[in-house]
mmCIF file of N, CA, C and O in Angstrom:
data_model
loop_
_atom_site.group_PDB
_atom_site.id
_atom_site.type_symbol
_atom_site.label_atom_id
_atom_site.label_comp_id
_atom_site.label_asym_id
_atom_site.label_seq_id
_atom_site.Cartn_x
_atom_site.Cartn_y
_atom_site.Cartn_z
ATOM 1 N N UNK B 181 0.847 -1.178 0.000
ATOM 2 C CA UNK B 181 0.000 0.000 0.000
ATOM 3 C C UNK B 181 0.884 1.228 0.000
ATOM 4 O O UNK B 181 1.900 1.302 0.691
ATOM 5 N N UNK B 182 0.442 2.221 -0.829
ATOM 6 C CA UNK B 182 1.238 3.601 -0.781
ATOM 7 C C UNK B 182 0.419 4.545 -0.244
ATOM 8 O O UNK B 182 -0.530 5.062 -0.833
ATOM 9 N N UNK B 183 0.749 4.761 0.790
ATOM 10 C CA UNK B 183 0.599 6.394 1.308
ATOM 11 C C UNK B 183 1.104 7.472 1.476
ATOM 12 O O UNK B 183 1.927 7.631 2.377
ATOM 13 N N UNK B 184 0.711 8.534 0.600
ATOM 14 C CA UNK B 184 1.642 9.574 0.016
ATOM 15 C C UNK B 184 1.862 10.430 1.741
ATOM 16 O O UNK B 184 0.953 10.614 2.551
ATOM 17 N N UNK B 185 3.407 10.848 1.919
ATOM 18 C CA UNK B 185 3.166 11.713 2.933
ATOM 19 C C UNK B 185 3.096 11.380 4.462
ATOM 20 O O UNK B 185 3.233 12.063 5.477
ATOM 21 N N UNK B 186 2.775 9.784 4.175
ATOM 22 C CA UNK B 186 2.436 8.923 5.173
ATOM 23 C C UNK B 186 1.766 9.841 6.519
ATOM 24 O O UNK B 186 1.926 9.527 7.699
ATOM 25 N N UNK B 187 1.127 10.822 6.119
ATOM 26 C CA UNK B 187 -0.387 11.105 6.768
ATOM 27 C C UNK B 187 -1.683 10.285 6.934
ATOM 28 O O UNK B 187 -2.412 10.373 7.922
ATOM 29 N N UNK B 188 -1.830 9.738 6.215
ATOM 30 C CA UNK B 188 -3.468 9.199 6.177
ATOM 31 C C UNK B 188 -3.250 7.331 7.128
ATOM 32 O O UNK B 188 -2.620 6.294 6.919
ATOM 33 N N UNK B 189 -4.264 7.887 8.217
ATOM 34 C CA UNK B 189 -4.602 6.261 9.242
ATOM 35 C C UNK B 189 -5.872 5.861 8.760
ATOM 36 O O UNK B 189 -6.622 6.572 8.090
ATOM 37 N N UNK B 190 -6.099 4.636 9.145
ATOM 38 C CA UNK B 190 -7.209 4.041 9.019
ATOM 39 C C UNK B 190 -8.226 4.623 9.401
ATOM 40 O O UNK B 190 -9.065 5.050 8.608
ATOM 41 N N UNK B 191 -8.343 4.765 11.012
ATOM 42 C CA UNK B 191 -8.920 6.064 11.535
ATOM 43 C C UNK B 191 -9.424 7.189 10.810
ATOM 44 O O UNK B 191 -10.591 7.485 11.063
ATOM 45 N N UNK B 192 -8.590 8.146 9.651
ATOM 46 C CA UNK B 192 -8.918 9.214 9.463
ATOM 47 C C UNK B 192 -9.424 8.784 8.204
ATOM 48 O O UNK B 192 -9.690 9.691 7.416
ATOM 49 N N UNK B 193 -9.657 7.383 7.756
ATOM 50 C CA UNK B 193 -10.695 7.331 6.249
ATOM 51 C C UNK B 193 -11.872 6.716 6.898
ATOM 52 O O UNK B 193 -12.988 6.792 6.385
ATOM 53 N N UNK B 194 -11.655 6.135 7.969
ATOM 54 C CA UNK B 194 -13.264 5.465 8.226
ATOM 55 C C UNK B 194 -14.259 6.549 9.201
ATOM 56 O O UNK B 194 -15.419 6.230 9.461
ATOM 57 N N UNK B 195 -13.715 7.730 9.651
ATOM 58 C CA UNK B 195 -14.480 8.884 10.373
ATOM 59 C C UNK B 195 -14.625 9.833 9.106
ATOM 60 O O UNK B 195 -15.289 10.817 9.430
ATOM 61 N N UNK B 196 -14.164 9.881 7.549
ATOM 62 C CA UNK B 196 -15.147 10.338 6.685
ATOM 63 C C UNK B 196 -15.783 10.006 6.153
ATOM 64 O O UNK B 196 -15.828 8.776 6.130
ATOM 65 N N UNK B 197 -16.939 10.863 5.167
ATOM 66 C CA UNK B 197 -18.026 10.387 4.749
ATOM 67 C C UNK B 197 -17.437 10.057 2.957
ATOM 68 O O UNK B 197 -16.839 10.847 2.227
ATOM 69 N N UNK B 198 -17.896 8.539 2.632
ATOM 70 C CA UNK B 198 -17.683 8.155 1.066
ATOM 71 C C UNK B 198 -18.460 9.252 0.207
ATOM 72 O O UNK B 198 -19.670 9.330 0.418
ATOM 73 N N UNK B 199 -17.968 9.998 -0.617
ATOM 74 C CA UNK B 199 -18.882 10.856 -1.691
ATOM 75 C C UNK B 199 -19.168 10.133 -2.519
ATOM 76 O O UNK B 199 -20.381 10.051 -2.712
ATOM 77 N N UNK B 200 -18.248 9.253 -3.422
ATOM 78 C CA UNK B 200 -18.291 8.361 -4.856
ATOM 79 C C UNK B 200 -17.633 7.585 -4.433
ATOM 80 O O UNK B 200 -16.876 7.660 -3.466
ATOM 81 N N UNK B 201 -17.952 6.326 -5.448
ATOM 82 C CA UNK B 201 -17.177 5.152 -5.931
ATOM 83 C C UNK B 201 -17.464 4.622 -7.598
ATOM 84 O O UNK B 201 -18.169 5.285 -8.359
ATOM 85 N N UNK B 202 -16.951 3.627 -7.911
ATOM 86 C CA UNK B 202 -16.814 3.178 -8.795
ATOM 87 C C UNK B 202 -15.853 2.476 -9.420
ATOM 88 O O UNK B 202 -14.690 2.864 -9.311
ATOM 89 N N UNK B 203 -16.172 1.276 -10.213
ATOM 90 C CA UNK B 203 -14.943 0.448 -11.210
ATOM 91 C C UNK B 203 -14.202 1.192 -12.300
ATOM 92 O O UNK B 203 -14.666 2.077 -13.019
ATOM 93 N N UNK B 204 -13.125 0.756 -12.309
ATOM 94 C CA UNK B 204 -12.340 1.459 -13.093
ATOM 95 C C UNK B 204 -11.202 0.149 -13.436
ATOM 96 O O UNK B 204 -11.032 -0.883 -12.788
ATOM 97 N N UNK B 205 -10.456 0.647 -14.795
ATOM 98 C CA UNK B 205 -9.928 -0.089 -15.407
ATOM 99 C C UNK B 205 -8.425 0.802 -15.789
ATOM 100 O O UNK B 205 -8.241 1.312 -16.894
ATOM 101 N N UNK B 206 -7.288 0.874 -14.497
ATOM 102 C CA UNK B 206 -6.043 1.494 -14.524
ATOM 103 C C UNK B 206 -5.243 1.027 -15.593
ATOM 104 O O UNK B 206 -4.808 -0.123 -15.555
ATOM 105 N N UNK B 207 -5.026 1.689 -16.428
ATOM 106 C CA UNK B 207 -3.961 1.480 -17.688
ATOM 107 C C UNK B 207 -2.931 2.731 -17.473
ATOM 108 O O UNK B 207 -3.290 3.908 -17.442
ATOM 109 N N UNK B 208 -1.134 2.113 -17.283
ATOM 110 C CA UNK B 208 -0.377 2.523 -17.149
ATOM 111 C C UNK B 208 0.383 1.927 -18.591
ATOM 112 O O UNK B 208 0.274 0.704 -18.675
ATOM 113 N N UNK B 209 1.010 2.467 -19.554
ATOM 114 C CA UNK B 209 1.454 2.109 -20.821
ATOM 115 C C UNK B 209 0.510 0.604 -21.177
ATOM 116 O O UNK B 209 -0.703 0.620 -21.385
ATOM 117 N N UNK B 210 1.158 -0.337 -21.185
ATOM 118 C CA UNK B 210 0.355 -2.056 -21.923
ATOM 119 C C UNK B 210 -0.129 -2.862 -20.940
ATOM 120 O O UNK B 210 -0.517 -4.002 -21.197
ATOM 121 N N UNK B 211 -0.159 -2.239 -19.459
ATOM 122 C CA UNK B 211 -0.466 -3.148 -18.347
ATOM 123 C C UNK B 211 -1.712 -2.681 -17.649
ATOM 124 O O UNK B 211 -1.651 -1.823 -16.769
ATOM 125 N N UNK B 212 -2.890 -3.257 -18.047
ATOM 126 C CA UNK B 212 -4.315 -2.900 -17.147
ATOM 127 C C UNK B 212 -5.028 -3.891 -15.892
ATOM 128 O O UNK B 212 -5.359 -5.075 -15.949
ATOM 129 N N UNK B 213 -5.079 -3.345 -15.258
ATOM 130 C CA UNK B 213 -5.811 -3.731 -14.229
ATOM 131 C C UNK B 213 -7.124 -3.387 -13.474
ATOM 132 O O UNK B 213 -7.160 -2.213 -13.106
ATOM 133 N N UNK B 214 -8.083 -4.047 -13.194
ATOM 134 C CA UNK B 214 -9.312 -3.556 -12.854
ATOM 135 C C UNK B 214 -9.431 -3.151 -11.217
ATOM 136 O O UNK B 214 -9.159 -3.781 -10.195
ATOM 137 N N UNK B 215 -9.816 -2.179 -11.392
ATOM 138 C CA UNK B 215 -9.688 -1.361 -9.658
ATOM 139 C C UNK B 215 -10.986 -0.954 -8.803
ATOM 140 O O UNK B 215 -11.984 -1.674 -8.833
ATOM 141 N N UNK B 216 -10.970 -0.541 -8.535
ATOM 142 C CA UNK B 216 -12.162 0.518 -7.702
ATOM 143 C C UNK B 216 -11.764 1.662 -7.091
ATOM 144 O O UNK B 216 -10.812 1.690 -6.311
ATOM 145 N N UNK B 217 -12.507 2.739 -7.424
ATOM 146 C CA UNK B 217 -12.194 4.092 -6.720
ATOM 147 C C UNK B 217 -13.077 4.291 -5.731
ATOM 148 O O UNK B 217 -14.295 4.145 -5.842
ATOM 149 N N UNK B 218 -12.185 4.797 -4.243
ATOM 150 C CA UNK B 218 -13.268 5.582 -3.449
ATOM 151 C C UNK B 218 -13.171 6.591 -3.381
ATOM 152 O O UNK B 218 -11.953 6.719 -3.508
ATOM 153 N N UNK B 219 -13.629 7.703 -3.243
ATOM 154 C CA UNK B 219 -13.606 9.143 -3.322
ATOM 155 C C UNK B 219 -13.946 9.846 -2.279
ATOM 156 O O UNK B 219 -14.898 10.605 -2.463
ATOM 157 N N UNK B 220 -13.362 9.836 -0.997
ATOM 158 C CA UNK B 220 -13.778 10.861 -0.119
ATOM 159 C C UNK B 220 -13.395 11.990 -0.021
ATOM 160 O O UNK B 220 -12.525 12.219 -0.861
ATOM 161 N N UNK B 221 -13.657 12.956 0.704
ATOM 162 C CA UNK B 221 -13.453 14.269 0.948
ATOM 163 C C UNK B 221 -12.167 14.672 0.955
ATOM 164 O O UNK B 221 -12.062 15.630 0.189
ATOM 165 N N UNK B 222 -10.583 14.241 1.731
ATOM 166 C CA UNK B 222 -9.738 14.479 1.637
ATOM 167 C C UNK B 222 -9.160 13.167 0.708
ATOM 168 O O UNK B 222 -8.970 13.886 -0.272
ATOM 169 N N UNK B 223 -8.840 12.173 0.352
ATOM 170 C CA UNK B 223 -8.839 11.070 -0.065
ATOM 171 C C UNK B 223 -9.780 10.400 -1.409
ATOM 172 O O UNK B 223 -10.976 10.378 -1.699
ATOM 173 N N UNK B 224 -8.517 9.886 -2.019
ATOM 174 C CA UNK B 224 -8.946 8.856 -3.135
ATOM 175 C C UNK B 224 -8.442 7.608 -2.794
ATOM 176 O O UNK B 224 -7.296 7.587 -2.346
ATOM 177 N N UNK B 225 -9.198 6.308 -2.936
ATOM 178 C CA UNK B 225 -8.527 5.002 -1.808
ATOM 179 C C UNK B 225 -8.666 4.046 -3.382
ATOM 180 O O UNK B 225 -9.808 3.883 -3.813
ATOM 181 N N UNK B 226 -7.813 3.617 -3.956
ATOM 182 C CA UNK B 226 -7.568 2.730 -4.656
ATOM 183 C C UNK B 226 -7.464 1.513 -4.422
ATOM 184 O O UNK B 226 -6.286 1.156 -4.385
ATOM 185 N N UNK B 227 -8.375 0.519 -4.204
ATOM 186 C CA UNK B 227 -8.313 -0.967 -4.021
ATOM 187 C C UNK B 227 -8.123 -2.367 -5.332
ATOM 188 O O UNK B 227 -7.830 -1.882 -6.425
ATOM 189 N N UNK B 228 -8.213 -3.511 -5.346
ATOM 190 C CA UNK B 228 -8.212 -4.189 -5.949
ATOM 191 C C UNK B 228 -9.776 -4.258 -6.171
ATOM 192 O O UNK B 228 -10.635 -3.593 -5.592
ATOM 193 N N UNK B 229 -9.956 -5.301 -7.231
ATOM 194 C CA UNK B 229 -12.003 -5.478 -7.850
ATOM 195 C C UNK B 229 -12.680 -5.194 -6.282
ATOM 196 O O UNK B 229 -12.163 -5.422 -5.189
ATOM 197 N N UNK B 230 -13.766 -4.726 -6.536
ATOM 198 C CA UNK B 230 -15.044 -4.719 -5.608
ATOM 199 C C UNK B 230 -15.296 -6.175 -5.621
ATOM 200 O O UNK B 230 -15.087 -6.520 -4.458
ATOM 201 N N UNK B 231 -15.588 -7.077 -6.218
ATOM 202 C CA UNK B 231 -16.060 -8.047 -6.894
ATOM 203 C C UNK B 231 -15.419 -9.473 -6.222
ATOM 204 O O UNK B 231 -15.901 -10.598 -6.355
ATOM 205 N N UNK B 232 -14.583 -9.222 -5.703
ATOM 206 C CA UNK B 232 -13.986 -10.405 -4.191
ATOM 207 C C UNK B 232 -14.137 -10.328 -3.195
ATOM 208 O O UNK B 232 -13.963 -9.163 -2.836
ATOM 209 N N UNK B 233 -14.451 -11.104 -2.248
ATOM 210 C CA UNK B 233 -14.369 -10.857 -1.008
ATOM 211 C C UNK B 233 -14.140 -10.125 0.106
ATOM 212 O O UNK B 233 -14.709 -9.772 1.139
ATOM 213 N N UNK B 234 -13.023 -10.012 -0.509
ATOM 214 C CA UNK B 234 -12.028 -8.962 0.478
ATOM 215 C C UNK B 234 -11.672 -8.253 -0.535
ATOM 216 O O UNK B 234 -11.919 -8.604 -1.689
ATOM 217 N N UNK B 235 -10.873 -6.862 -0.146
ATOM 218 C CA UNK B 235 -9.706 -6.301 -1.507
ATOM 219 C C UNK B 235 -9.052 -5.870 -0.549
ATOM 220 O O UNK B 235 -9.428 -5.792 0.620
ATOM 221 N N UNK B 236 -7.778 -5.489 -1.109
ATOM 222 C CA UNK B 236 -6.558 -4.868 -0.343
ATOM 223 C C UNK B 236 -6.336 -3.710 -1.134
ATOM 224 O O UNK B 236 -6.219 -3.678 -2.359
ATOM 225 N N UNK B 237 -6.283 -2.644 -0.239
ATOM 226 C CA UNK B 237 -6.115 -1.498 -0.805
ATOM 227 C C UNK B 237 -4.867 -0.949 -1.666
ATOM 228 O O UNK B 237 -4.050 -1.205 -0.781
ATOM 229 N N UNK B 238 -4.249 -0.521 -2.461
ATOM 230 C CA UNK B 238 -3.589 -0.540 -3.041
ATOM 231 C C UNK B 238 -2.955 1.028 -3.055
ATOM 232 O O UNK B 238 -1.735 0.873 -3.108
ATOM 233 N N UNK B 239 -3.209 2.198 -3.034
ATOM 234 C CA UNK B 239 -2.905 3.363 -2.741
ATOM 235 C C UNK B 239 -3.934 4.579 -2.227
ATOM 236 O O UNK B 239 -4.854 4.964 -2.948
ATOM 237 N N UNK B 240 -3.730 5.026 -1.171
ATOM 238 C CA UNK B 240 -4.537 6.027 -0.559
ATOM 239 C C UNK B 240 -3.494 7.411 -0.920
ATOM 240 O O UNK B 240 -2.304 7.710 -0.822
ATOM 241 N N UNK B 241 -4.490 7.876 -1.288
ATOM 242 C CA UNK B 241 -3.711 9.538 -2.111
ATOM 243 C C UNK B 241 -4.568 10.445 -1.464
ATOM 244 O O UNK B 241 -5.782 10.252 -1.413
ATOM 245 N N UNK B 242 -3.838 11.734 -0.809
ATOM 246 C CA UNK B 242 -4.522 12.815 -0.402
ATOM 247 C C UNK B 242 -4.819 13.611 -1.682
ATOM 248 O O UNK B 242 -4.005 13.393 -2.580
ATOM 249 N N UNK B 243 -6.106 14.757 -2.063
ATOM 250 C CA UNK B 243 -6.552 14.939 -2.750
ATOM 251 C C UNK B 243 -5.440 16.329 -3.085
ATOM 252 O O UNK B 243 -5.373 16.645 -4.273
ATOM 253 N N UNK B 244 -4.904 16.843 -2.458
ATOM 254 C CA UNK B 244 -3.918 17.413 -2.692
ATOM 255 C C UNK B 244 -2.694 17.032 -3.107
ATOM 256 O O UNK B 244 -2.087 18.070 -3.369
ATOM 257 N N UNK B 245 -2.017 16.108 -3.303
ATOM 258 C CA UNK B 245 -0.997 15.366 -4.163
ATOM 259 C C UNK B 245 -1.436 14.848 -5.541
ATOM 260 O O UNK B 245 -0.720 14.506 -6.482
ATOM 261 N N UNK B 246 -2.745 14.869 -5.447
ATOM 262 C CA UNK B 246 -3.202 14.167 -6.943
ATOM 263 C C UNK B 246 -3.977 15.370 -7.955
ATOM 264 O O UNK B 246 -4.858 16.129 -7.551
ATOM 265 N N UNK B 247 -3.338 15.334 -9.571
ATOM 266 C CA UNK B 247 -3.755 15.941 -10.458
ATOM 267 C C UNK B 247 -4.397 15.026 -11.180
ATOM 268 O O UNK B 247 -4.128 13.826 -11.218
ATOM 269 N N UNK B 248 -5.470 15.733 -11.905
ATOM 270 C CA UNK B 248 -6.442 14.732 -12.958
ATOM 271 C C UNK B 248 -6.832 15.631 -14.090
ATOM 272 O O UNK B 248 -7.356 16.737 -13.959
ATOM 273 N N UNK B 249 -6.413 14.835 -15.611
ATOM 274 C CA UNK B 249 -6.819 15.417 -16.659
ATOM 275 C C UNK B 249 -7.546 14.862 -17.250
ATOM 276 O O UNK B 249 -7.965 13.788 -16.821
ATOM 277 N N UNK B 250 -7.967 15.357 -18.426
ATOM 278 C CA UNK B 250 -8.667 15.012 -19.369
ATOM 279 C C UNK B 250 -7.375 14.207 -20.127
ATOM 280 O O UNK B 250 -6.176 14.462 -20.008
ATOM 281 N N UNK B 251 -8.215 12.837 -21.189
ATOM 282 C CA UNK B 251 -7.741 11.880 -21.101
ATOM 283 C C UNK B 251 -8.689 11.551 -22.854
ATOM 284 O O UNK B 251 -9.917 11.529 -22.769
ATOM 285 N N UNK B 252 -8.233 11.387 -23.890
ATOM 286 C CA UNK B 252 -8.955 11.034 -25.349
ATOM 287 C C UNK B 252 -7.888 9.816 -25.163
ATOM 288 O O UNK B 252 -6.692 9.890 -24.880
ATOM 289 N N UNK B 253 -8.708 8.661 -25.416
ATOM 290 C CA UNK B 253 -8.119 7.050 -25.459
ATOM 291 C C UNK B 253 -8.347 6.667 -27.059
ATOM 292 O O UNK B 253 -9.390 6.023 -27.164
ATOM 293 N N UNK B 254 -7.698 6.866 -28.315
ATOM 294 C CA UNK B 254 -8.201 6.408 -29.081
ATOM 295 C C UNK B 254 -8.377 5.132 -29.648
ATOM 296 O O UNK B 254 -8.857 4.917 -30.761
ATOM 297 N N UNK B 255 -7.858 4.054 -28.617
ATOM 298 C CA UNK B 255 -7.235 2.556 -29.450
ATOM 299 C C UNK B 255 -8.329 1.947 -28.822
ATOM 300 O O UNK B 255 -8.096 0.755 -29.024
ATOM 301 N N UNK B 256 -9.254 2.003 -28.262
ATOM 302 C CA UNK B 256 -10.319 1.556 -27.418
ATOM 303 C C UNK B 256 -11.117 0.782 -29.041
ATOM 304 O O UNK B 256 -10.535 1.025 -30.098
ATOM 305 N N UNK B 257 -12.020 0.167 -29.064
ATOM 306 C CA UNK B 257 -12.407 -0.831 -30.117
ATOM 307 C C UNK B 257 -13.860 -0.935 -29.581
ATOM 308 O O UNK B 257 -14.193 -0.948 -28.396
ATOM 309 N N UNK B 258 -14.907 -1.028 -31.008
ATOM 310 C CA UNK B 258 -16.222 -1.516 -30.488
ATOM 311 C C UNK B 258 -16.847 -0.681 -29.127
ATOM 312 O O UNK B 258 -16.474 0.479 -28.954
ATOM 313 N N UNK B 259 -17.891 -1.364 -28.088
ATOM 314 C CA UNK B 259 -18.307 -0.772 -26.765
ATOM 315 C C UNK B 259 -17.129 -0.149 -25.878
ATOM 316 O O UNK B 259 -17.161 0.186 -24.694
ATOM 317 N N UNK B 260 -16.780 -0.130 -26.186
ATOM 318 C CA UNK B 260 -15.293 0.518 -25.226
ATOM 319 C C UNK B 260 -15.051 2.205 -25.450
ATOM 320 O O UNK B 260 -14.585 2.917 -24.560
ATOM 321 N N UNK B 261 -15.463 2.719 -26.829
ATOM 322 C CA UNK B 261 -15.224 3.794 -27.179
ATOM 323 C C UNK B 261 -15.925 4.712 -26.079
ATOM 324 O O UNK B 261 -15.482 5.654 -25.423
ATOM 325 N N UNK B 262 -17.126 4.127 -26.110
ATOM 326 C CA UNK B 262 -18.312 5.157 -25.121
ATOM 327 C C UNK B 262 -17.805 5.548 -23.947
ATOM 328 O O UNK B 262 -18.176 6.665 -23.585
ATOM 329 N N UNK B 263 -16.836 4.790 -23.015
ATOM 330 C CA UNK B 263 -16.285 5.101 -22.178
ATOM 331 C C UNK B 263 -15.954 6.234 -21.547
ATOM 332 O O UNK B 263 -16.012 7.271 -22.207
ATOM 333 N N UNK B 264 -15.597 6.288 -20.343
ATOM 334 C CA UNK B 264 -15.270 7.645 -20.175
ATOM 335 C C UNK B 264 -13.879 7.469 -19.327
ATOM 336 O O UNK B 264 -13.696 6.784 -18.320
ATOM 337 N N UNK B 265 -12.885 8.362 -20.098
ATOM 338 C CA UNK B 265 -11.388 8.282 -19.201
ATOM 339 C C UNK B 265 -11.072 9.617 -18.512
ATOM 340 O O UNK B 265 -11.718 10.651 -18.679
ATOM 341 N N UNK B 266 -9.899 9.458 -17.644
ATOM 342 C CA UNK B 266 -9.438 10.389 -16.949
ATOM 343 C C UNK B 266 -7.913 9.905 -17.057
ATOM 344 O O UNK B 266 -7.593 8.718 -17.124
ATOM 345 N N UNK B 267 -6.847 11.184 -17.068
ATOM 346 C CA UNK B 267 -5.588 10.672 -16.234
ATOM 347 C C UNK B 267 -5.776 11.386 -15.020
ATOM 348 O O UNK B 267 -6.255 12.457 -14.649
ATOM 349 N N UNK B 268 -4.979 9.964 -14.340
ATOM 350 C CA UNK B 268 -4.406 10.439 -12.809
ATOM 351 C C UNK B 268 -3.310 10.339 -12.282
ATOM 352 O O UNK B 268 -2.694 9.320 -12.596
ATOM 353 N N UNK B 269 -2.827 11.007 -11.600
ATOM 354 C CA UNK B 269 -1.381 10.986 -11.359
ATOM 355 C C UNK B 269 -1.476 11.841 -10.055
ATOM 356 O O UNK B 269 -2.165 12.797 -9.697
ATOM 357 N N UNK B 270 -0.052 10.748 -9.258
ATOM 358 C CA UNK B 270 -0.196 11.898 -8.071
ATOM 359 C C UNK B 270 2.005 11.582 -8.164
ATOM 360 O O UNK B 270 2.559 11.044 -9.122
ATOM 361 N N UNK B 271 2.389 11.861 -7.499
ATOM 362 C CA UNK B 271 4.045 11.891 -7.380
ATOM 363 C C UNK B 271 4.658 10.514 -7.553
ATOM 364 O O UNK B 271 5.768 10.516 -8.087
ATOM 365 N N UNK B 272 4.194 9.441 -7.235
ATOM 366 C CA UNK B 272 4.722 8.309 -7.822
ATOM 367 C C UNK B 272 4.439 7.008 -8.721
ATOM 368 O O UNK B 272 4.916 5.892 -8.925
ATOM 369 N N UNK B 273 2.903 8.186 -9.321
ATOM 370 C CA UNK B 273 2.318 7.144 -10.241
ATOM 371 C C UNK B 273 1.582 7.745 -11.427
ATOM 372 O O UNK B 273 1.711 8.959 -11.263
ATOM 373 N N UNK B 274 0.909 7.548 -12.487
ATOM 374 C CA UNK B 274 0.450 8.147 -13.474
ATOM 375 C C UNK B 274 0.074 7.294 -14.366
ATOM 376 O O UNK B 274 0.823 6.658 -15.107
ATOM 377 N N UNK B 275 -1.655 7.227 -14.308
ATOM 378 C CA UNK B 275 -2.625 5.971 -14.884
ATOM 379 C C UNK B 275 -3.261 6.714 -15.580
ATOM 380 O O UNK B 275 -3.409 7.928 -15.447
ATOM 381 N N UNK B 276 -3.775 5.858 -16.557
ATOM 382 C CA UNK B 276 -5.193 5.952 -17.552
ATOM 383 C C UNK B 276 -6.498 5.517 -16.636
ATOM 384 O O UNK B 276 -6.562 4.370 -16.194
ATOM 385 N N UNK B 277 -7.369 6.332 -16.414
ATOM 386 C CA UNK B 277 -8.602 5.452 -15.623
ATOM 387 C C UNK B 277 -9.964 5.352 -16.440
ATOM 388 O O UNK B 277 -10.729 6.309 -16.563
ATOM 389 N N UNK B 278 -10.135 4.387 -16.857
ATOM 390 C CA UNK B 278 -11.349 4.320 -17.516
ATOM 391 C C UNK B 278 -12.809 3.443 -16.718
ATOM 392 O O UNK B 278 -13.017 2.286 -16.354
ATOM 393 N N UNK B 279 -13.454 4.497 -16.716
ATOM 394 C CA UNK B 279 -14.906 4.064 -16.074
ATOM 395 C C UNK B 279 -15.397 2.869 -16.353
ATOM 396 O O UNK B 279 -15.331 2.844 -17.582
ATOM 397 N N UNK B 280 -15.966 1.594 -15.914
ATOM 398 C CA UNK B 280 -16.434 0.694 -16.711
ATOM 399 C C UNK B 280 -18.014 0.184 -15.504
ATOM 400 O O UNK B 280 -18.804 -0.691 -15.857
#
């Protein structure tokens, strides 16, 4: 798990309130992986699928270390186009995130 800053406890994500979530599909150059975003107030919590049992979280980013752009994916094929992407990047990482 990466925690930028190594500020953020367990404690201080489970005493805020979740705004969003959602699946997402992290593409860093040829390597994708399917994720989940949580979106709280100070915090974005990156886990493994919703879709198991358990997940292990994978990077908690304060919302202040992380930039997000706009993102045109053109190699996407068929149902995939409709999609909707974002880049994200915070200081030691920088993904493609596509909504699914």
């Amino acid at each position: 798990m990466e925690i930028l800053n190594g500020k953020v406890t367990d404690a201080e994500i489970k005493n805020q309130t979740l705004m969003s979530h959602g699946a997402v599909k992290l593409r860093r150059g040829s390597i994708t992986k399917k994720c989940h975003l949580y979106l709280y107030r100070d915090f974005l919590v990156v886990t493994n699928s919703r879709y198991k049992i358990t997940f292990k979280i994978k990077y908690i980013i304060p919302l202040t270390s992380l930039w997000i752009g706009d993102c045109v994916v053109t190699d996407f094929v068929g149902s995939n186009q409709a999609r909707k992407s974002i880049l994200l990047g915070w200081p030691m990482e920088n993904f493609i995130a596509t909504f699914w």
